[in-house]
PDB file of C-alpha atoms in Angstrom:
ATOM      1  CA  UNK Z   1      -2.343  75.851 -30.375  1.00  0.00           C
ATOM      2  CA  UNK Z   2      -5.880  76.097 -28.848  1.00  0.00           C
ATOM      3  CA  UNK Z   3      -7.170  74.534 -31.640  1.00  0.00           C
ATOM      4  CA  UNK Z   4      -8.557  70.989 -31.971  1.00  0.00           C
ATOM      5  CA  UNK Z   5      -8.792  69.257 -35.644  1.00  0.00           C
ATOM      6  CA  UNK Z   6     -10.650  66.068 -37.383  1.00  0.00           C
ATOM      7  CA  UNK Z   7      -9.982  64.742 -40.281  1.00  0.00           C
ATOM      8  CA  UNK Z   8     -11.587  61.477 -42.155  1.00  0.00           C
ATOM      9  CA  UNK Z   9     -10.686  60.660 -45.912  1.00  0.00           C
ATOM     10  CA  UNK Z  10     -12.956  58.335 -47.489  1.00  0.00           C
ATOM     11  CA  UNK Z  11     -12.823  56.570 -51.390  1.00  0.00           C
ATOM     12  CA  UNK Z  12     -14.876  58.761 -53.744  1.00  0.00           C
ATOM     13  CA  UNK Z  13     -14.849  57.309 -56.905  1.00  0.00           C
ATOM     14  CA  UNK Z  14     -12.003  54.545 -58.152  1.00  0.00           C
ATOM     15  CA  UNK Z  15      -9.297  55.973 -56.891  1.00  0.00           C
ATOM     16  CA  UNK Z  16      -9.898  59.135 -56.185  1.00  0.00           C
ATOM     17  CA  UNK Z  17     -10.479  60.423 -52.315  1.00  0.00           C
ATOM     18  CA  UNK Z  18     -12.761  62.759 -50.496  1.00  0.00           C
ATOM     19  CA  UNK Z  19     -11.098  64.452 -47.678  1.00  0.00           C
ATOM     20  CA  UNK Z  20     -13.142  66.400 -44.710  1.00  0.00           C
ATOM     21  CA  UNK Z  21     -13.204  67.784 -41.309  1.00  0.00           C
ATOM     22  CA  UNK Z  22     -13.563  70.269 -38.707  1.00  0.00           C
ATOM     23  CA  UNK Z  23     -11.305  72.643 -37.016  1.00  0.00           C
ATOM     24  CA  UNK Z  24     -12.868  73.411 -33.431  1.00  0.00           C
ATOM     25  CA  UNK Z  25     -11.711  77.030 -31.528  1.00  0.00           C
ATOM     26  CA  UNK Z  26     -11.858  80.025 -30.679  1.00  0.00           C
ATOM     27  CA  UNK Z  27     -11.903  81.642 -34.250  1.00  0.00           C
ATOM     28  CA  UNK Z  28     -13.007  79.347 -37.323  1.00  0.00           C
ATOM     29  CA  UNK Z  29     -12.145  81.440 -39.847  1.00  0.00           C
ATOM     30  CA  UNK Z  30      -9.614  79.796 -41.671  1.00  0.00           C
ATOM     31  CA  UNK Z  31      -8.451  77.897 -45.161  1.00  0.00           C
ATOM     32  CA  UNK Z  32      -7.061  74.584 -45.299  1.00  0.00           C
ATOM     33  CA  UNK Z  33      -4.102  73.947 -48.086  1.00  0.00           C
ATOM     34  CA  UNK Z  34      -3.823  70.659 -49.324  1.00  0.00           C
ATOM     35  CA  UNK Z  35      -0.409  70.360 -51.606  1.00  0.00           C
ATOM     36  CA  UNK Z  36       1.112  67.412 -52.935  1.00  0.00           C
ATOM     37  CA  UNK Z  37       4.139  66.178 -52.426  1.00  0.00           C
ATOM     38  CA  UNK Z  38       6.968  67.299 -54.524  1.00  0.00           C
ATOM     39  CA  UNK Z  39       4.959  69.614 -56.480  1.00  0.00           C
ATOM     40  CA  UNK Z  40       2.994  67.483 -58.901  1.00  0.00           C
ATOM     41  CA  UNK Z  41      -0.416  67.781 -59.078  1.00  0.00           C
ATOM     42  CA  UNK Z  42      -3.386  71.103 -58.046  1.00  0.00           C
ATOM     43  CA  UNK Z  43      -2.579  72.790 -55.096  1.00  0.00           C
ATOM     44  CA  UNK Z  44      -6.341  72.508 -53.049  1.00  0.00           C
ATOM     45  CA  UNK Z  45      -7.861  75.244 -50.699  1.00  0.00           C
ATOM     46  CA  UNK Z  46     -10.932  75.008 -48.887  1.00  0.00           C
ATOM     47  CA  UNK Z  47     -12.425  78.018 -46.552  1.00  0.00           C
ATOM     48  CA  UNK Z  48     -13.021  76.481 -43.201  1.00  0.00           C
ATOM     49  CA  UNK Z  49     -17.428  76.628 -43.516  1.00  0.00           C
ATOM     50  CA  UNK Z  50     -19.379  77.613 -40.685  1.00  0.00           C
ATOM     51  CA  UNK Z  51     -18.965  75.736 -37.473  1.00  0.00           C
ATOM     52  CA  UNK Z  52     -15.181  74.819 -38.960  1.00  0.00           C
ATOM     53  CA  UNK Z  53     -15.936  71.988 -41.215  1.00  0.00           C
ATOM     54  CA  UNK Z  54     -14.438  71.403 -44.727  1.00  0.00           C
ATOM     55  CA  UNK Z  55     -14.223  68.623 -47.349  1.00  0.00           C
ATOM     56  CA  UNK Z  56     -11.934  68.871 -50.201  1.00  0.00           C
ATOM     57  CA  UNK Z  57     -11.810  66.582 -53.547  1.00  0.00           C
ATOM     58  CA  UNK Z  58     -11.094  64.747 -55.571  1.00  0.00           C
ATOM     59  CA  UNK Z  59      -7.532  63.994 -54.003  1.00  0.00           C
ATOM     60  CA  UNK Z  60      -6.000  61.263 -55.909  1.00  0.00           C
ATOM     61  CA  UNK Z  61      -3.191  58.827 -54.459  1.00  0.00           C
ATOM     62  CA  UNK Z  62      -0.133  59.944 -53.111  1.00  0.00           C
ATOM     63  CA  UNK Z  63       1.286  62.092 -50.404  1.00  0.00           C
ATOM     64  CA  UNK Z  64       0.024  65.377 -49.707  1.00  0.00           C
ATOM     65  CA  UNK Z  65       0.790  68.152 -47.029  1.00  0.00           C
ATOM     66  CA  UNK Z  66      -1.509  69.910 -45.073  1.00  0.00           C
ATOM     67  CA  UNK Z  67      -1.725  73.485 -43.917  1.00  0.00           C
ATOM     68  CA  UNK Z  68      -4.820  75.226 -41.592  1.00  0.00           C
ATOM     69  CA  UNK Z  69      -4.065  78.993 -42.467  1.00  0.00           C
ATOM     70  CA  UNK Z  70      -5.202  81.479 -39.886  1.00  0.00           C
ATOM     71  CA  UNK Z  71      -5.208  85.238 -40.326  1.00  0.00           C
ATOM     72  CA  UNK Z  72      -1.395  85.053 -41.266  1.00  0.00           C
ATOM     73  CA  UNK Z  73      -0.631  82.442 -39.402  1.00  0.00           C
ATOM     74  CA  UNK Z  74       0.589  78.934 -40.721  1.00  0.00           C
ATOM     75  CA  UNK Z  75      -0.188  75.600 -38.864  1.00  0.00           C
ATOM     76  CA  UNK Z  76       1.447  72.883 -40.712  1.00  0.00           C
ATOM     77  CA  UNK Z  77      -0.148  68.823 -40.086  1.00  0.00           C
ATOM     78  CA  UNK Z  78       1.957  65.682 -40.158  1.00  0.00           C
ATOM     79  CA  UNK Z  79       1.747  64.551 -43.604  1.00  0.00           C
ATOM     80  CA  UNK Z  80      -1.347  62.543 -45.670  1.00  0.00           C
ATOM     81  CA  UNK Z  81      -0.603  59.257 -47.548  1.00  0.00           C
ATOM     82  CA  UNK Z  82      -3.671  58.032 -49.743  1.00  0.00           C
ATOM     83  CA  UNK Z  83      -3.012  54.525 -51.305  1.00  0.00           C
ATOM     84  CA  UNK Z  84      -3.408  53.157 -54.545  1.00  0.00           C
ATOM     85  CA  UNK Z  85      -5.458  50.346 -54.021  1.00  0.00           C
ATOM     86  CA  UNK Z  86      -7.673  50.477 -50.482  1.00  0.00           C
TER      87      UNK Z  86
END
């Protein structure tokens, strides 16, 4: 992985979330795949913008996975808990 990431999730509205960030390397073209846990809820994809960043939302609370995709390759992050109640 040559790859460094950021990531910052901040309350949007109630309790909804806003997630963003920026994936810094040697190639920035990219999607990141947010997909909650179990299956319930909208799979969310974002095309990494220029420079790497992205923000995705509204993400509601729960657990969610995260995926930066990469010309066919896969690079799965440790998992994302939002809370109910901040």
């Amino acid at each position: 992985w040559d790859r460094e990431k950021t990531k910052q999730v901040f309350r949007d509205k109630g309790e909804m979330f806003k997630l963003s960030g920026q994936v810094l390397g040697p190639d920035t073209a990219g999607t990141i795949v947010v997909t909650p846990s179990g299956g319930q809820g909208d799979v969310l994809t974002c095309p990494l913008r220029d420079l790497g960043g992205f923000v995705l939302t509204p993400l509601g609370p729960g657990r969610y996975h995260l995926c930066l995709e990469f010309g066919g390759t896969a690079i799965d992050l440790p998992m994302l808990g939002l809370p109910v109640e901040a």
